[in-house]
CSV table of C-alpha atoms and ligand atoms in Angstrom, one decimal:
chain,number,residue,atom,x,y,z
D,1,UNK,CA,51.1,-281.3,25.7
D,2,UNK,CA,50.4,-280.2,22.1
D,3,UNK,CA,47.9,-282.3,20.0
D,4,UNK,CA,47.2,-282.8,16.5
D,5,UNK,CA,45.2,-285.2,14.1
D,6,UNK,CA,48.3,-286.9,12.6
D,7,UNK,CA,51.8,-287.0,13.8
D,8,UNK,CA,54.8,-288.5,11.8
D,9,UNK,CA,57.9,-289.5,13.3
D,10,UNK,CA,60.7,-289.0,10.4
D,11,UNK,CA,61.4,-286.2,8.3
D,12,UNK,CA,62.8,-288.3,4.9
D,13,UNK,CA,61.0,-288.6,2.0
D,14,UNK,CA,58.4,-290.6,3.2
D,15,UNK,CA,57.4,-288.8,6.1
D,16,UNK,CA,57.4,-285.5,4.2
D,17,UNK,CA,55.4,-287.0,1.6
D,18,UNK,CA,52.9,-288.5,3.9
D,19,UNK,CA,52.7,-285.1,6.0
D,20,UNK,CA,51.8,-283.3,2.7
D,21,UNK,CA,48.7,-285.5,1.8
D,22,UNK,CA,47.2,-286.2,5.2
D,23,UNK,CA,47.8,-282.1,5.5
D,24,UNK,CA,46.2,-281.8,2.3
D,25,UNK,CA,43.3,-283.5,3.3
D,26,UNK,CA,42.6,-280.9,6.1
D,27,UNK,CA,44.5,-282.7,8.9
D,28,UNK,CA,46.5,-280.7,11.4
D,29,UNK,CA,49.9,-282.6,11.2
D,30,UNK,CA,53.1,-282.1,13.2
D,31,UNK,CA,56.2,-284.0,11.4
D,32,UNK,CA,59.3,-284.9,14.4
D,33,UNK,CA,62.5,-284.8,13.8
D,34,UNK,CA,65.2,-285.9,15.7
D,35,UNK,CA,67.9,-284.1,13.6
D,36,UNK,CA,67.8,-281.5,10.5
D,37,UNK,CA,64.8,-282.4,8.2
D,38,UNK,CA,65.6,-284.7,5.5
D,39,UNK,CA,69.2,-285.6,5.9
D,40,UNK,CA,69.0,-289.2,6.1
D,41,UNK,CA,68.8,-292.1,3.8
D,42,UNK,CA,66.7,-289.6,1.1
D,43,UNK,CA,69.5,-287.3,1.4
D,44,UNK,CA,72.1,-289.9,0.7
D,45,UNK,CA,70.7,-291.4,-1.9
D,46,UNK,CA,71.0,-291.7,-5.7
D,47,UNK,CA,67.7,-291.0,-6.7
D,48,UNK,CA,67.6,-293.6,-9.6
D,49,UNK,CA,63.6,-294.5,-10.0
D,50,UNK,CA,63.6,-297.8,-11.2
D,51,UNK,CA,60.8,-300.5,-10.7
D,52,UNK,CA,63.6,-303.2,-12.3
D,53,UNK,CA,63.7,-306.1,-9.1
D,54,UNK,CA,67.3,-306.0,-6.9
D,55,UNK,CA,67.3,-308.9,-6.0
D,56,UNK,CA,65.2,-312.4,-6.1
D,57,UNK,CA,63.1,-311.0,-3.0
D,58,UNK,CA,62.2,-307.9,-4.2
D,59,UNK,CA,60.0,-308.8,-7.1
D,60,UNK,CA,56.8,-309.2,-5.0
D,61,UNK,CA,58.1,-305.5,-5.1
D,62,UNK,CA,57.6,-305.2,-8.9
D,63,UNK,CA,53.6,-303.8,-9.1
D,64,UNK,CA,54.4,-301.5,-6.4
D,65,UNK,CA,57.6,-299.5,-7.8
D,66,UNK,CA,55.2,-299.6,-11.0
D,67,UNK,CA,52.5,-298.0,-9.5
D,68,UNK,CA,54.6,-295.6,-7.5
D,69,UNK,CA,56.7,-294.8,-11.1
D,70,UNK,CA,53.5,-294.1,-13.1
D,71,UNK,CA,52.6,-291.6,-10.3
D,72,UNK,CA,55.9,-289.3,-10.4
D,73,UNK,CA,55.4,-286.7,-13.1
D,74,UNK,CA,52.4,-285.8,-11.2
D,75,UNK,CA,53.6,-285.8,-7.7
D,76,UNK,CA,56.7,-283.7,-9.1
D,77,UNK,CA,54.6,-281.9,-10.7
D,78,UNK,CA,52.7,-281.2,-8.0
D,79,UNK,CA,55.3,-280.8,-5.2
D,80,UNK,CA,56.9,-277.9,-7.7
D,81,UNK,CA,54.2,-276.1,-8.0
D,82,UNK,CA,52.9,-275.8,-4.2
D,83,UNK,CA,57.0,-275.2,-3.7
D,84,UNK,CA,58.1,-272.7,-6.6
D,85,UNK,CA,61.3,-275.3,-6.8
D,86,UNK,CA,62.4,-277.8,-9.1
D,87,UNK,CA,63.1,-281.2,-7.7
D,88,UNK,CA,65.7,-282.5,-10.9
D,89,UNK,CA,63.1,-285.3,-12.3
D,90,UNK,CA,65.1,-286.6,-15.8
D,91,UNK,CA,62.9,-288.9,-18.0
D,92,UNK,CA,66.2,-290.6,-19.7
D,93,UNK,CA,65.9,-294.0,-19.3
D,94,UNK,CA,68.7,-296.8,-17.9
D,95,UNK,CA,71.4,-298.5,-19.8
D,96,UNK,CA,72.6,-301.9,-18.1
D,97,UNK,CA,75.7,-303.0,-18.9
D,98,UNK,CA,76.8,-306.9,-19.1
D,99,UNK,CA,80.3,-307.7,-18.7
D,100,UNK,CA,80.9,-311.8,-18.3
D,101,UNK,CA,81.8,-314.7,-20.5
D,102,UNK,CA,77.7,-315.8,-20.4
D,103,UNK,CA,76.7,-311.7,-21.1
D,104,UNK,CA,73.7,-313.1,-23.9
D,105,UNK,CA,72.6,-315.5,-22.1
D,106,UNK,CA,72.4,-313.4,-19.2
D,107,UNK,CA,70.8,-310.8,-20.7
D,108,UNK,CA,68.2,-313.0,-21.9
D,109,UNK,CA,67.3,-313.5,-18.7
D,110,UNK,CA,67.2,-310.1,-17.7
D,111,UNK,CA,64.6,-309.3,-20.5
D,112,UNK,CA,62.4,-312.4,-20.0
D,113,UNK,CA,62.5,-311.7,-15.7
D,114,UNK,CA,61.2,-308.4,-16.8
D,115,UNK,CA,58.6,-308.4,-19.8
D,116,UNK,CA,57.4,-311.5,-17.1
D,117,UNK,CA,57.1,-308.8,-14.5
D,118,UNK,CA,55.5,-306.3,-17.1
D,119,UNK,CA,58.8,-304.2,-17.3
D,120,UNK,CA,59.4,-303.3,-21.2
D,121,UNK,CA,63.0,-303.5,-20.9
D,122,UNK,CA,64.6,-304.4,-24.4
D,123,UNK,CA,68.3,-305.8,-25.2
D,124,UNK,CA,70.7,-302.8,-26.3
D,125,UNK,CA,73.1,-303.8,-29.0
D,126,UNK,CA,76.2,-302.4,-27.8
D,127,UNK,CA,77.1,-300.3,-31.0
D,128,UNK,CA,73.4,-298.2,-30.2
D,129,UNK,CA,74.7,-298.2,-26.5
D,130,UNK,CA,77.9,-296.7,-27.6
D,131,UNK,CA,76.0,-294.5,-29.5
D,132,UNK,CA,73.7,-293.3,-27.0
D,133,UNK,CA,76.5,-293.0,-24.7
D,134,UNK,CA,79.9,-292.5,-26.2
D,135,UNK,CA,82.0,-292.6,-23.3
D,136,UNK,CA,81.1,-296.2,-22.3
D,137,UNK,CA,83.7,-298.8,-21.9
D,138,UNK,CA,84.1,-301.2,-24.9
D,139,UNK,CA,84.5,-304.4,-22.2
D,140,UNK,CA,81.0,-304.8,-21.4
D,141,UNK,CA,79.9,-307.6,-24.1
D,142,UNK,CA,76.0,-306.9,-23.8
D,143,UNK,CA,73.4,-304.1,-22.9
D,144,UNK,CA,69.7,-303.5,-21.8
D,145,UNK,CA,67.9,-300.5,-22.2
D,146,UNK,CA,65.2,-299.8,-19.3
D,147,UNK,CA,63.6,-296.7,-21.6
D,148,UNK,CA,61.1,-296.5,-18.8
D,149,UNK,CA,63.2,-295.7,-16.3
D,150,UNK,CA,63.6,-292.3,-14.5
D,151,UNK,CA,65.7,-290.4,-11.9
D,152,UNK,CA,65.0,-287.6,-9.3
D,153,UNK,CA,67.6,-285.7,-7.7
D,154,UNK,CA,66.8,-286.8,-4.4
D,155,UNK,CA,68.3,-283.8,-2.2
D,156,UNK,CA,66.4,-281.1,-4.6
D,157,UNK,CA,63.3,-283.5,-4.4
D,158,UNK,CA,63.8,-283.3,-0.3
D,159,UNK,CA,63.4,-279.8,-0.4
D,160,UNK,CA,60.8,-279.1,-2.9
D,161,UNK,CA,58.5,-281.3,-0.5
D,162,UNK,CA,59.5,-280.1,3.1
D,163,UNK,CA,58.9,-276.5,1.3
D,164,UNK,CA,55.6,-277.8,-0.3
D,165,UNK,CA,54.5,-279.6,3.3
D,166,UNK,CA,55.3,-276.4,5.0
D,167,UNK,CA,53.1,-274.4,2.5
D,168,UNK,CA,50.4,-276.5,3.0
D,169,UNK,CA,50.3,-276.3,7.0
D,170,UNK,CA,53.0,-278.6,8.0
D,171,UNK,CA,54.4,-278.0,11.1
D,172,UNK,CA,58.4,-279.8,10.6
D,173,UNK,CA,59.5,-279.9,14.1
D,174,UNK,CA,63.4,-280.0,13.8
D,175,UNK,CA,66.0,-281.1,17.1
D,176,UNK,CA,62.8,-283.3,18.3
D,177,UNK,CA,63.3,-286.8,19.1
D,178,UNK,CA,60.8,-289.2,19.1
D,179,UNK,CA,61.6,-291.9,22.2
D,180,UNK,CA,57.7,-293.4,22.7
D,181,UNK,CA,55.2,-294.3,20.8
D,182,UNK,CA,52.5,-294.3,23.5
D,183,UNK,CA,49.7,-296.5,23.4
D,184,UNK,CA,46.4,-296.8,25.9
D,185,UNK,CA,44.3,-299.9,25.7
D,186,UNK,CA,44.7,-300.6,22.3
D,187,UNK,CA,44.8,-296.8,21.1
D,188,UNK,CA,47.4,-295.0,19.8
D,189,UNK,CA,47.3,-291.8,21.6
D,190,UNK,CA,50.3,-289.6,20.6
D,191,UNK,CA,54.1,-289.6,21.1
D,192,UNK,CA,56.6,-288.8,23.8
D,193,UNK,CA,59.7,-286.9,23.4
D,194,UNK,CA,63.1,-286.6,24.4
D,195,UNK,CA,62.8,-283.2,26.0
D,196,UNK,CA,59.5,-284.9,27.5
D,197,UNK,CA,56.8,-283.1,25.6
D,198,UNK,CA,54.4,-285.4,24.8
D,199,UNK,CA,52.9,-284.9,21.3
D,200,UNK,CA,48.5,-286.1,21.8
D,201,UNK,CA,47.4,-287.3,17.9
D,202,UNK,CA,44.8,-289.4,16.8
D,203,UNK,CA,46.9,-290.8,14.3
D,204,UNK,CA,50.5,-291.1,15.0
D,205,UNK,CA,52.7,-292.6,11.5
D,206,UNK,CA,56.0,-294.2,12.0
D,207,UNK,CA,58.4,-293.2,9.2
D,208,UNK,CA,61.8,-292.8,11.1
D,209,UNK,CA,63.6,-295.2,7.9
D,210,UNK,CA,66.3,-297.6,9.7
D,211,UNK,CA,65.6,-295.9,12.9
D,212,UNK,CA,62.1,-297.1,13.1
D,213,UNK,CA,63.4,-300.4,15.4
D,214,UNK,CA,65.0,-298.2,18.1
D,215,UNK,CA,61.1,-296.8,19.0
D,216,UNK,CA,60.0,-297.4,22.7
D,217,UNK,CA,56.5,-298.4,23.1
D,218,UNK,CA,55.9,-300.9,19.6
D,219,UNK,CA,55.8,-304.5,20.9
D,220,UNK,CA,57.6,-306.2,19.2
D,221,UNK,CA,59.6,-303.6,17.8
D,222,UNK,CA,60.0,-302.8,14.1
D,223,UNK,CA,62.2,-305.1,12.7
D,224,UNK,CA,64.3,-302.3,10.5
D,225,UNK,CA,68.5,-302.4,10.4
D,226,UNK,CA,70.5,-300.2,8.9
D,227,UNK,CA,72.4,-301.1,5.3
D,228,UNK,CA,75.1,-298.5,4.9
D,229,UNK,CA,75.6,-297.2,1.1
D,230,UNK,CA,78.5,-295.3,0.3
D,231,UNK,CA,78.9,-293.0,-2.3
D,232,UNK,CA,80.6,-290.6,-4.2
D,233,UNK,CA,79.9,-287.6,-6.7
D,234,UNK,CA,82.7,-286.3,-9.8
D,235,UNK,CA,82.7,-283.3,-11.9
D,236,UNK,CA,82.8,-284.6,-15.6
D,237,UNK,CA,83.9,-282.2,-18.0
D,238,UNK,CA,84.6,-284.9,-21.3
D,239,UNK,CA,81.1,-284.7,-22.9
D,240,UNK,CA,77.6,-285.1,-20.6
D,241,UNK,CA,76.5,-288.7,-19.9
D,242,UNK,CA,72.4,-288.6,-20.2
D,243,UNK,CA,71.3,-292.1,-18.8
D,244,UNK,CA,71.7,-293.8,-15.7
D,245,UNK,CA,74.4,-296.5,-16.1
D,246,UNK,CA,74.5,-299.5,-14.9
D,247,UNK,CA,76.3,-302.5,-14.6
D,248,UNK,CA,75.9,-305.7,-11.3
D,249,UNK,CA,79.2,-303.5,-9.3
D,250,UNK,CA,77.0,-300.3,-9.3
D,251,UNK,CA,76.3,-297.3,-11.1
D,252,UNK,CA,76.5,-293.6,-12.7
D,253,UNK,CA,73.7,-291.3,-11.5
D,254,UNK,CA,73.8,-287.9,-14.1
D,255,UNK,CA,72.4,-285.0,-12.4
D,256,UNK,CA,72.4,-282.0,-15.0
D,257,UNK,CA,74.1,-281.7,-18.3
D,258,UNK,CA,76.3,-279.1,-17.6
D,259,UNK,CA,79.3,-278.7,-19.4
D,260,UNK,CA,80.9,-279.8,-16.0
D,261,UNK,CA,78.8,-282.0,-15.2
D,262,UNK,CA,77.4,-283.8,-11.5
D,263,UNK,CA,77.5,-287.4,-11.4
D,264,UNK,CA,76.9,-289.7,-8.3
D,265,UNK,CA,78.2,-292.8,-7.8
D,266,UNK,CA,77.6,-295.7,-6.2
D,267,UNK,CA,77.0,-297.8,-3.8
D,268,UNK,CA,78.3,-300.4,-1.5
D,269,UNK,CA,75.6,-302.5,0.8
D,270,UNK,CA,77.5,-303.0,4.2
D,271,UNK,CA,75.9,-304.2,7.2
D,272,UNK,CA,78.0,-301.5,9.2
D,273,UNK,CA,75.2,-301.1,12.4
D,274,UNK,CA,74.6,-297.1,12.1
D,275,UNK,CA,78.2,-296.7,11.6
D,276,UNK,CA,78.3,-293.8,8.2
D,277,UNK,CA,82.1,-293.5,7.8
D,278,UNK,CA,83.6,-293.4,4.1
D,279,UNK,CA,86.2,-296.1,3.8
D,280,UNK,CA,89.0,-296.6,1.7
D,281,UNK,CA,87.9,-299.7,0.4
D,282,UNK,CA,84.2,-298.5,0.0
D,283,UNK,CA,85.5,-295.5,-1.8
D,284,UNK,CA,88.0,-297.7,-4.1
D,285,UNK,CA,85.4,-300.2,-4.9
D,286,UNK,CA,82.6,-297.9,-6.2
D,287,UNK,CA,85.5,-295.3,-7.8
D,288,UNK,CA,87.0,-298.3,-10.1
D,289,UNK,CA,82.9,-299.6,-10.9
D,290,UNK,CA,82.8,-296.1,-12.0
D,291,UNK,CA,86.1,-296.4,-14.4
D,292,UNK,CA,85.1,-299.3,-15.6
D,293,UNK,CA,81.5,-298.3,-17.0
D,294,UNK,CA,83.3,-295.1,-18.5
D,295,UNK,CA,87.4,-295.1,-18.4
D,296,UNK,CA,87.4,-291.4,-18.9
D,297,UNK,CA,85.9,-290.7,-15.3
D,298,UNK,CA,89.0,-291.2,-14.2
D,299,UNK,CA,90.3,-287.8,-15.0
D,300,UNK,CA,87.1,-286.7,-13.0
D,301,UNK,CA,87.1,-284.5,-9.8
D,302,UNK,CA,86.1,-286.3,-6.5
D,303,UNK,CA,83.6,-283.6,-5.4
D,304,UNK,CA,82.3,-285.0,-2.1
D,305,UNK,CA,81.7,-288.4,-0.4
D,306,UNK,CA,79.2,-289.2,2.0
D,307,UNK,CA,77.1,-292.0,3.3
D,308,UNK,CA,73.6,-293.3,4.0
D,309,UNK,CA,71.8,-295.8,5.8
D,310,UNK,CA,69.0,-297.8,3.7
D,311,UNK,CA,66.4,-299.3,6.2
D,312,UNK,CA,66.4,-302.8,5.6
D,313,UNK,CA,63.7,-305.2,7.0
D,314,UNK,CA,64.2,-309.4,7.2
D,315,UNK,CA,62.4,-309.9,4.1
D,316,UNK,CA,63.9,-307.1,2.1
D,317,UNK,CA,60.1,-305.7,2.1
D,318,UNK,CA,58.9,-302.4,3.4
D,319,UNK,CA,56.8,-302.5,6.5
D,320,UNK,CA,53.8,-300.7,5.7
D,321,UNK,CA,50.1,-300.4,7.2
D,322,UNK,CA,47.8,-300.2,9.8
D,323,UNK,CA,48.6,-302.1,12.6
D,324,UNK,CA,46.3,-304.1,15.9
D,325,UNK,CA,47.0,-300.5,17.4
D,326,UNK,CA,44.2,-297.7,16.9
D,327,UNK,CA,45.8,-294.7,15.3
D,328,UNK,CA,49.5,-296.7,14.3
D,329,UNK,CA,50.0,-296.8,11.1
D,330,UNK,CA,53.6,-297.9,10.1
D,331,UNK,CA,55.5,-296.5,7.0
D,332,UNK,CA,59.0,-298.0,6.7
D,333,UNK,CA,61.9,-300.5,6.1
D,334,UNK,CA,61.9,-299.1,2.2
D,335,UNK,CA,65.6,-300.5,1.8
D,336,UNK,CA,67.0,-299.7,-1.9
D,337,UNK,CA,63.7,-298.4,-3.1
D,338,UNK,CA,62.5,-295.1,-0.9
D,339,UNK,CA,62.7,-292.7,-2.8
D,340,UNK,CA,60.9,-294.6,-5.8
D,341,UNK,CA,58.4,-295.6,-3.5
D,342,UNK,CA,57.6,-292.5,-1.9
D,343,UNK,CA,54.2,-291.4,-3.8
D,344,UNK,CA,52.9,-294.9,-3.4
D,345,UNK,CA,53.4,-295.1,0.1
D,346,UNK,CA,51.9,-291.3,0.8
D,347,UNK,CA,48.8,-291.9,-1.6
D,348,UNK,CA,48.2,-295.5,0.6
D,349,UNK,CA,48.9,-294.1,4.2
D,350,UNK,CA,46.3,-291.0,3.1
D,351,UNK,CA,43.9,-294.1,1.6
D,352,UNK,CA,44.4,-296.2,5.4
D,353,UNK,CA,44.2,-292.9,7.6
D,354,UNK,CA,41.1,-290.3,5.5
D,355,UNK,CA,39.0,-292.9,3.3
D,356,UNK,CA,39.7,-296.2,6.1
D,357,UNK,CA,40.4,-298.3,2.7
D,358,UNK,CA,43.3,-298.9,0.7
D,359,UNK,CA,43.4,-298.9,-3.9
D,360,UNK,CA,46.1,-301.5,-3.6
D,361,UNK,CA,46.7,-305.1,-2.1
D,362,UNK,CA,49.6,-305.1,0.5
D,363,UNK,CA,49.3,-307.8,2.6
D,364,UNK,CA,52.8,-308.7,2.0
D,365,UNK,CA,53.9,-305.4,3.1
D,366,UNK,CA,51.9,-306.0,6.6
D,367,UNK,CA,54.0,-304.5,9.6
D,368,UNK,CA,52.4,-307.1,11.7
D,369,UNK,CA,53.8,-309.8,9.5
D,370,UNK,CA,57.2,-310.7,11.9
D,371,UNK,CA,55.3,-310.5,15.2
D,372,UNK,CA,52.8,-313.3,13.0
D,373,UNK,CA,55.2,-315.7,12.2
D,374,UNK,CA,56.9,-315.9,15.3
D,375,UNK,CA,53.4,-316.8,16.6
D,376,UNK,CA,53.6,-319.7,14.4
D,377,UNK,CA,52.4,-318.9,11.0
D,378,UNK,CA,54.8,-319.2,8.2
D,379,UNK,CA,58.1,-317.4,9.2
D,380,UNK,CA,59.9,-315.1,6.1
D,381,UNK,CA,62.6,-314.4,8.6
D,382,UNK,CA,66.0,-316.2,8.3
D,383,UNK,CA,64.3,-318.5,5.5
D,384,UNK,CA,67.2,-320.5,3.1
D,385,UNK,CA,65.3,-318.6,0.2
D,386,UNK,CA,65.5,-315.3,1.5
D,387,UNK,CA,68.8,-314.0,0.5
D,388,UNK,CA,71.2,-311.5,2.1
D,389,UNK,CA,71.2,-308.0,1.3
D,390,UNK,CA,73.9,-308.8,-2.2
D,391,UNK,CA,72.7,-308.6,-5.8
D,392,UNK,CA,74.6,-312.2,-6.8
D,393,UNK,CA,72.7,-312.2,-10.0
D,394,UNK,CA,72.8,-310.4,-13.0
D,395,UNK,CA,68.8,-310.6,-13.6
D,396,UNK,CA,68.8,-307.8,-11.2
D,397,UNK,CA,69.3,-304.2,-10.6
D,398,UNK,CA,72.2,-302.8,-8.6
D,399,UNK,CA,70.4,-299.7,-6.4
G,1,FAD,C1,73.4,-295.0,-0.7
G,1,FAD,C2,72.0,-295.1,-1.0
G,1,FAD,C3,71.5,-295.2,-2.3
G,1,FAD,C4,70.1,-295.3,-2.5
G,1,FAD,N1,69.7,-295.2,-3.8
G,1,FAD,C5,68.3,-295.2,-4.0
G,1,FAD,C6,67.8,-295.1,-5.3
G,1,FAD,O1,68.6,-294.9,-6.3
G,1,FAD,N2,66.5,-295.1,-5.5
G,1,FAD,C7,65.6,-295.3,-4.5
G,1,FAD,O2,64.4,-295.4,-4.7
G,1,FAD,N3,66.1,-295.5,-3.2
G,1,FAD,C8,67.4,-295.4,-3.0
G,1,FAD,N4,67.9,-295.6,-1.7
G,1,FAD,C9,66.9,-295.9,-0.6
G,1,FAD,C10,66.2,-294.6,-0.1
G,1,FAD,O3,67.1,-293.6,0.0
G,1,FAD,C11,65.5,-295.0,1.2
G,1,FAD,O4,64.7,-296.1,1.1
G,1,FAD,C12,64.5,-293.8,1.5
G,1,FAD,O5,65.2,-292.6,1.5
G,1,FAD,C13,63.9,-294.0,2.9
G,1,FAD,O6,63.2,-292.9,3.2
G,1,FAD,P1,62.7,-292.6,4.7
G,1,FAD,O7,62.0,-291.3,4.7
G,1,FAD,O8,62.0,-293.8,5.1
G,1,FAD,O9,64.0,-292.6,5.6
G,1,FAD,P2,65.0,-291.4,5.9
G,1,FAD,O10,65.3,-290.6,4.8
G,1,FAD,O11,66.2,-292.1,6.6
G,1,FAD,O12,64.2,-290.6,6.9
G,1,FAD,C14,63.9,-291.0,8.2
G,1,FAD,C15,64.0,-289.8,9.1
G,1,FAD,O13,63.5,-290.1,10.4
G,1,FAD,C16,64.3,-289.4,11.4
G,1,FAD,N5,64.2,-290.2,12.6
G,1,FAD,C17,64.6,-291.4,12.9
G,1,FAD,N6,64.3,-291.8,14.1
G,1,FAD,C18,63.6,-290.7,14.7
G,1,FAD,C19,63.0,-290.4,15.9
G,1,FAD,N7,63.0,-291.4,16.9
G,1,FAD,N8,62.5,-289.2,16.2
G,1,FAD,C20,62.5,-288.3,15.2
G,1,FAD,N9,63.0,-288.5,14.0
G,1,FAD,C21,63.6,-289.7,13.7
G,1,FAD,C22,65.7,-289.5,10.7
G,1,FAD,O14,66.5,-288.5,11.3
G,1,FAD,C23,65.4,-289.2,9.3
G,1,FAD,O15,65.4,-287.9,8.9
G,1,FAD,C24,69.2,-295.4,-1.4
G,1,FAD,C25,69.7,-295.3,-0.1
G,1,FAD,C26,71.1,-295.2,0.1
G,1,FAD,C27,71.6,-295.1,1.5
């Protein structure tokens, strides 16, 4: 049996991100990993970082993607320095584009939702979007701008922090498992493995994405599923597009301005189980989104396709916090918003775990909130109000 002060099960984003602070801190932590580090949901996705609300549930969301925006140049800047790599961070802002018979009065809406929510989003009249953006379509019939909105490419950013984590002492155990979280008389006392090494920590962090509900030992267990994302990525050679583009079907993702440049698209939302084929019909939908925010994408090369599995929670909410359980601190179900909500949720799980304290309220993000309402409390699960895992209106963001 090995021990440590701090394991984390789950080598995305967010365990990565946690391992580097709790690491910096002076803790000896051991990150498992049942596959390759970092080839999950941070892998697959687009990497846009934007606090704008996805949906009607997500705006309790709002402060935190805020918080967790405001804190990126640093982290980046950070993470690149301990790495010696870059991690593709673009500062270009969103364009959103409107495309139905009520576009005005819709995007009134969008701006009021926002400056409500402390988002400085401002309307875009399309001749400055076309401007901005030359190659958009001329069928949307109103734009936002979200200025404040940045992107990270998420692969680049995957690296840059496994290599900073293992600079700073990480130890990223690859091929490893994690089948048990065990736990003695109310005390999280480390973590059983496939191979049946048994992994002794004091603190033991759960960060295994829309895995985290097939964990042995957490009664009741984490109430994660997987929401498959497809997505696709061209080589654009007819003139660089610099902003994410939007529109409620999906979105362009730029990552460089090369003269032929990277661009990801996507995404579907597809309750699939952990099934990650590419399908025809995912593949059509999110390639004629993409010809309809900018027609001359269709001369563009399909590059690659691939998917990725966003871990989704009842509420659309992350779980995230200490738990009844000594030592268990849970850092998951971060659906559309990981990789924006990565420094946040690092800086907090360091607060819970080194200072016993935490800079932020999150009661609404308690892992212990599903096990409470079945107990009888109010229940958020399976409520009327709490929608499915679609973007039906065009107040919100598509992610
Ligand atoms: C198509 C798509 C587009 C997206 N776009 C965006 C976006 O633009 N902006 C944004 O902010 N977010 C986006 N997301 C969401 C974001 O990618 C996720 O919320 C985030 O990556 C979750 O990070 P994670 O570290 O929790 O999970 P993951 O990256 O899935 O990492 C979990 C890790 O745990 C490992 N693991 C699981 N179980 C075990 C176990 N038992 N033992 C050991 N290891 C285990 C897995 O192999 C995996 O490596 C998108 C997601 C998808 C799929």
């Amino acid at each position: 049996m090995s021990s440590h002060d701090a394991v984390v099960i789950g080598a995305g984003l967010i365990g990565s991100a946690i391992a580097l602070r709790l690491a910096q801190d002076g803790l000896r932590v051991a990150v498992l990993e049942k596959n390759a580090p970092g080839r999950e949901a941070s892998w697959a996705g687009a990497g846009m970082l934007s606090p704008a609300p996805d949906s009607a549930a997500s705006i309790p969301l709002v402060p935190f993607g805020q918080a967790s925006l405001s804190l990126y140049p640093q982290f980046i800047a950070e993470v690149e320095e301990i790495s010696g790599r870059r991690a593709g961070y673009r500062k270009d802002g969103a364009i959103e584009l409107l495309f139905s018979a009520d576009a005005e009065r819709e995007l009134s809406t969008l701006i009021a939702l926002h400056r409500a929510l402390g988002l400085p989003s401002e309307p875009l009249p399309l001749d400055e979007a076309y401007k901005a953006e030359p190659g958009l379509t001329r069928r949307a019939r109103a734009a936002a701008y979200l200025a404040y909105e940045a992107s990270v490419d998420n692969r680049a950013l995957m690296e840059t922090l496994l290599a900073a984590a293992r600079a700073t002492g990480v130890e990223i155990l690859a091929d490893t498992l994690a089948r048990e979280v065990m736990i003695e008389a109310g005390r999280c006392t480390g973590v059983r493995a496939t191979n049946g090494n048994v992994f002794g920590a004091r603190e033991v962090i759960v960060a295994a994405g829309a895995f985290s509900g097939l964990l042995e030992g957490i009664v009741p267990k984490l109430a994660t599923r997987p929401i498959r994302g497809q997505m696709t990525a061209l080589k654009f050679s007819e003139g660089p597009i610099r902003h994410v583009v939007r529109s409620q079907q999906g979105y362009i993702v730029p990552r460089d301005s090369a003269a032929t440049q990277a661009l990801v698209i996507g995404s579907t939302l597809e309750d699939a189980g952990f099934d990650k084929r590419v399908t025809a019909s995912g593949l059509e939908k999110i390639l004629s989104m993409a010809q309809e925010l900018a027609p001359k994408l269709a001369q563009a090369e399909v590059s690659e396709t691939w998917s990725g599995l966003r871990p989704d929670t009842p509420d659309h909410l992350p779980l995230l916090g200490p738990t009844g359980v000594e030592g268990l601190t849970i850092a998951t179900g971060h659906f559309r918003n990981g990789i924006l909500l990565t420094p946040i949720t690092a800086k907090l799980v360091r607060e819970w775990i080194v200072d016993k304290t935490a800079s932020m309220d999150w009661d609404i993000f308690n892992p212990l909130r599903f096990a409470r309402a079945k107990s009888g409390e109010a229940s958020p699960i399976d409520s009327p109000e709490n929608p499915p895992a679609g973007n039906p209106s065009s107040a919100f963001a598509r992610k």
